[in-house]
Tab-separated table of C-alpha atoms in Angstrom:
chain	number	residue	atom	x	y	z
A	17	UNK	CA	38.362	-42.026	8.427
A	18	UNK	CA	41.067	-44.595	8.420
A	19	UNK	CA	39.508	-47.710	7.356
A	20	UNK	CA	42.909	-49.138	5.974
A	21	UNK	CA	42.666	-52.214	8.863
A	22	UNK	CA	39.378	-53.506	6.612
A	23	UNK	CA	39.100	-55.351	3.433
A	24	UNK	CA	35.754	-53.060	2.652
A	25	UNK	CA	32.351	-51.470	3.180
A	26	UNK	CA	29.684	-53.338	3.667
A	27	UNK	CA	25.864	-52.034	4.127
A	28	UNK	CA	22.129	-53.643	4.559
A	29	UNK	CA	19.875	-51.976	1.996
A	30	UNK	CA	16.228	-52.304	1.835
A	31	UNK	CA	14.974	-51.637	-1.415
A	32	UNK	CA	11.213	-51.265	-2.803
A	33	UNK	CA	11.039	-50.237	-6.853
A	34	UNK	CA	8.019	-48.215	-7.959
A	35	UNK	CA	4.935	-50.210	-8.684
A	36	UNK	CA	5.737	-49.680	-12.696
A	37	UNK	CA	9.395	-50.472	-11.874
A	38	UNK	CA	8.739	-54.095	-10.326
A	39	UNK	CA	8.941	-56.016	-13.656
A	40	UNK	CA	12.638	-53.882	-14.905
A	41	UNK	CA	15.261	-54.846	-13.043
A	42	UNK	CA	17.266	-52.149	-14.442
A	43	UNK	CA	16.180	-50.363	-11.289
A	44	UNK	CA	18.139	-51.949	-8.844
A	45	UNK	CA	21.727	-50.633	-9.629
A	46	UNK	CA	23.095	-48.044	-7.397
A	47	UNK	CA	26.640	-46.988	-6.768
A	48	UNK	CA	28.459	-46.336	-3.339
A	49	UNK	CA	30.446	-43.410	-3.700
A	50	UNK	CA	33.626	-42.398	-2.200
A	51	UNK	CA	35.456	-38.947	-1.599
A	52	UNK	CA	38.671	-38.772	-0.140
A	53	UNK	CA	40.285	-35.582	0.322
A	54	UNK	CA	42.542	-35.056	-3.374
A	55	UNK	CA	38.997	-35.817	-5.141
A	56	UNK	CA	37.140	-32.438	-6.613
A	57	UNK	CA	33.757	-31.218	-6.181
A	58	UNK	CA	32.632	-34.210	-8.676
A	59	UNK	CA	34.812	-36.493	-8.460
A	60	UNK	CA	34.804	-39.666	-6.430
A	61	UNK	CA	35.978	-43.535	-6.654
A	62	UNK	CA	32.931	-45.649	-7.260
A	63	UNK	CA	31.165	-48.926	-7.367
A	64	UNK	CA	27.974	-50.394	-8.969
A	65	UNK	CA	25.917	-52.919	-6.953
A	66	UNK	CA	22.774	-54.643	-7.175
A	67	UNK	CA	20.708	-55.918	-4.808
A	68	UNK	CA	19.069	-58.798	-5.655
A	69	UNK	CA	15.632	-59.181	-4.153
A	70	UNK	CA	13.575	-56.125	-3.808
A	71	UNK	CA	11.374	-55.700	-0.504
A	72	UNK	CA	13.875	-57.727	1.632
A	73	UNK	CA	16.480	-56.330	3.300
A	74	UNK	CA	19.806	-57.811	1.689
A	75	UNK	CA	23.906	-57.522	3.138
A	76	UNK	CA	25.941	-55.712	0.502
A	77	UNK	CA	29.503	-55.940	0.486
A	78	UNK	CA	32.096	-54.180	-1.464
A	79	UNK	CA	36.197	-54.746	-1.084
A	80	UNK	CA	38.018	-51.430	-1.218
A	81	UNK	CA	39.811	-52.779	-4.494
A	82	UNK	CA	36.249	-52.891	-6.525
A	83	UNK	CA	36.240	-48.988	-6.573
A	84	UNK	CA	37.036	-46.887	-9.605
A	85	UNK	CA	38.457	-43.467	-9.995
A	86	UNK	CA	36.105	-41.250	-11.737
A	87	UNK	CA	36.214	-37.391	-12.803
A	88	UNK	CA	39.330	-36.501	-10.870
A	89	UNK	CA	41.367	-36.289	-14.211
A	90	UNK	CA	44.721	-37.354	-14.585
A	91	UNK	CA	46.152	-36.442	-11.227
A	92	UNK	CA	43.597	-38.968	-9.008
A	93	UNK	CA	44.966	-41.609	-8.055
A	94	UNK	CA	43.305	-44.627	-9.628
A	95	UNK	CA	42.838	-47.190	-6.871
A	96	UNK	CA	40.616	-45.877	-3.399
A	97	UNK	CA	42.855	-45.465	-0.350
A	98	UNK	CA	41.305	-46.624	2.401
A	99	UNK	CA	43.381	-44.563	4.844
A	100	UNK	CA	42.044	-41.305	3.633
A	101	UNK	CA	38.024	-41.759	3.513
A	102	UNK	CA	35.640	-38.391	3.882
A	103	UNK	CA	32.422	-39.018	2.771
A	104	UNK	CA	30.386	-41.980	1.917
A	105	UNK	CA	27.644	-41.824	0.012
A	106	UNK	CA	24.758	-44.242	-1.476
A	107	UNK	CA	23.277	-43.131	-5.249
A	108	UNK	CA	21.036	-44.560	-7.792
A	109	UNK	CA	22.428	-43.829	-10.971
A	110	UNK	CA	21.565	-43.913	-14.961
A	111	UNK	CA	18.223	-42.549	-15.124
A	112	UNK	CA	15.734	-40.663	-12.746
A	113	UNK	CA	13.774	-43.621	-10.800
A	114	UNK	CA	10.793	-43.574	-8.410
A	115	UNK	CA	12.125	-46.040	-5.691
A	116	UNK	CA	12.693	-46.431	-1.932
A	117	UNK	CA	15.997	-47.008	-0.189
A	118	UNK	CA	16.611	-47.721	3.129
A	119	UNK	CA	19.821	-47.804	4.874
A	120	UNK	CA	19.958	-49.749	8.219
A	121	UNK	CA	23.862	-50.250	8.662
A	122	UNK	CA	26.893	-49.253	7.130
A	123	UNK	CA	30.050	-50.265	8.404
A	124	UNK	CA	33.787	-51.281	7.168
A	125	UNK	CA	34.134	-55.542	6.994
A	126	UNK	CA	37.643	-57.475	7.367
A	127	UNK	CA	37.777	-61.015	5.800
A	128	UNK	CA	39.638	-63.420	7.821
């Protein structure tokens, strides 16, 4: 995909911790993930988000320059090109978590 005509990706998230997990709100990190097609098996450029309010759906937006190289070694480039997207994907990271997350849009924004 060639998204280079947007500033970013932007996606509406619905998130609802575990019952044990309400309290923590170290549960409501997760990263978008990007693979482009130089990046390896586990490599990908990332970025960390939170979303604020649990069991409302919330507008997340991330600018193309917020992403970070990661596992490619030296020969990834380190900023995301937008022109050269494969595969998006939306993790939670750190630890094993009992959660759920919904996806109800995901889509590339331009700011004006």
């Amino acid at each position: 995909v060639d998204a280079s005509d947007y500033d970013g990706i932007e996606v509406d998230v619905l998130y609802r911790p575990a019952a044990a997990a309400v309290e923590d709100d170290s549960h409501n990190s997760f990263n978008i993930h990007v693979r482009t097609p130089g990046t390896f098996q586990q490599a990908s450029y990332r970025c960390t988000f939170q979303i604020p309010q649990p069991n409302a759906w919330e507008t997340i937006r991330v600018p193309f320059d917020r992403f970070e190289a990661f596992g490619g070694g030296p020969d990834m480039p380190a900023s995301l090109d937008p022109s050269e997207m494969r595969r998006i994907g939306i993790v939670g990271i750190g630890e094993e978590m009992d959660l759920f997350l919904a996806v109800g849009g995901l889509r590339f924004y331009s700011v004006f």
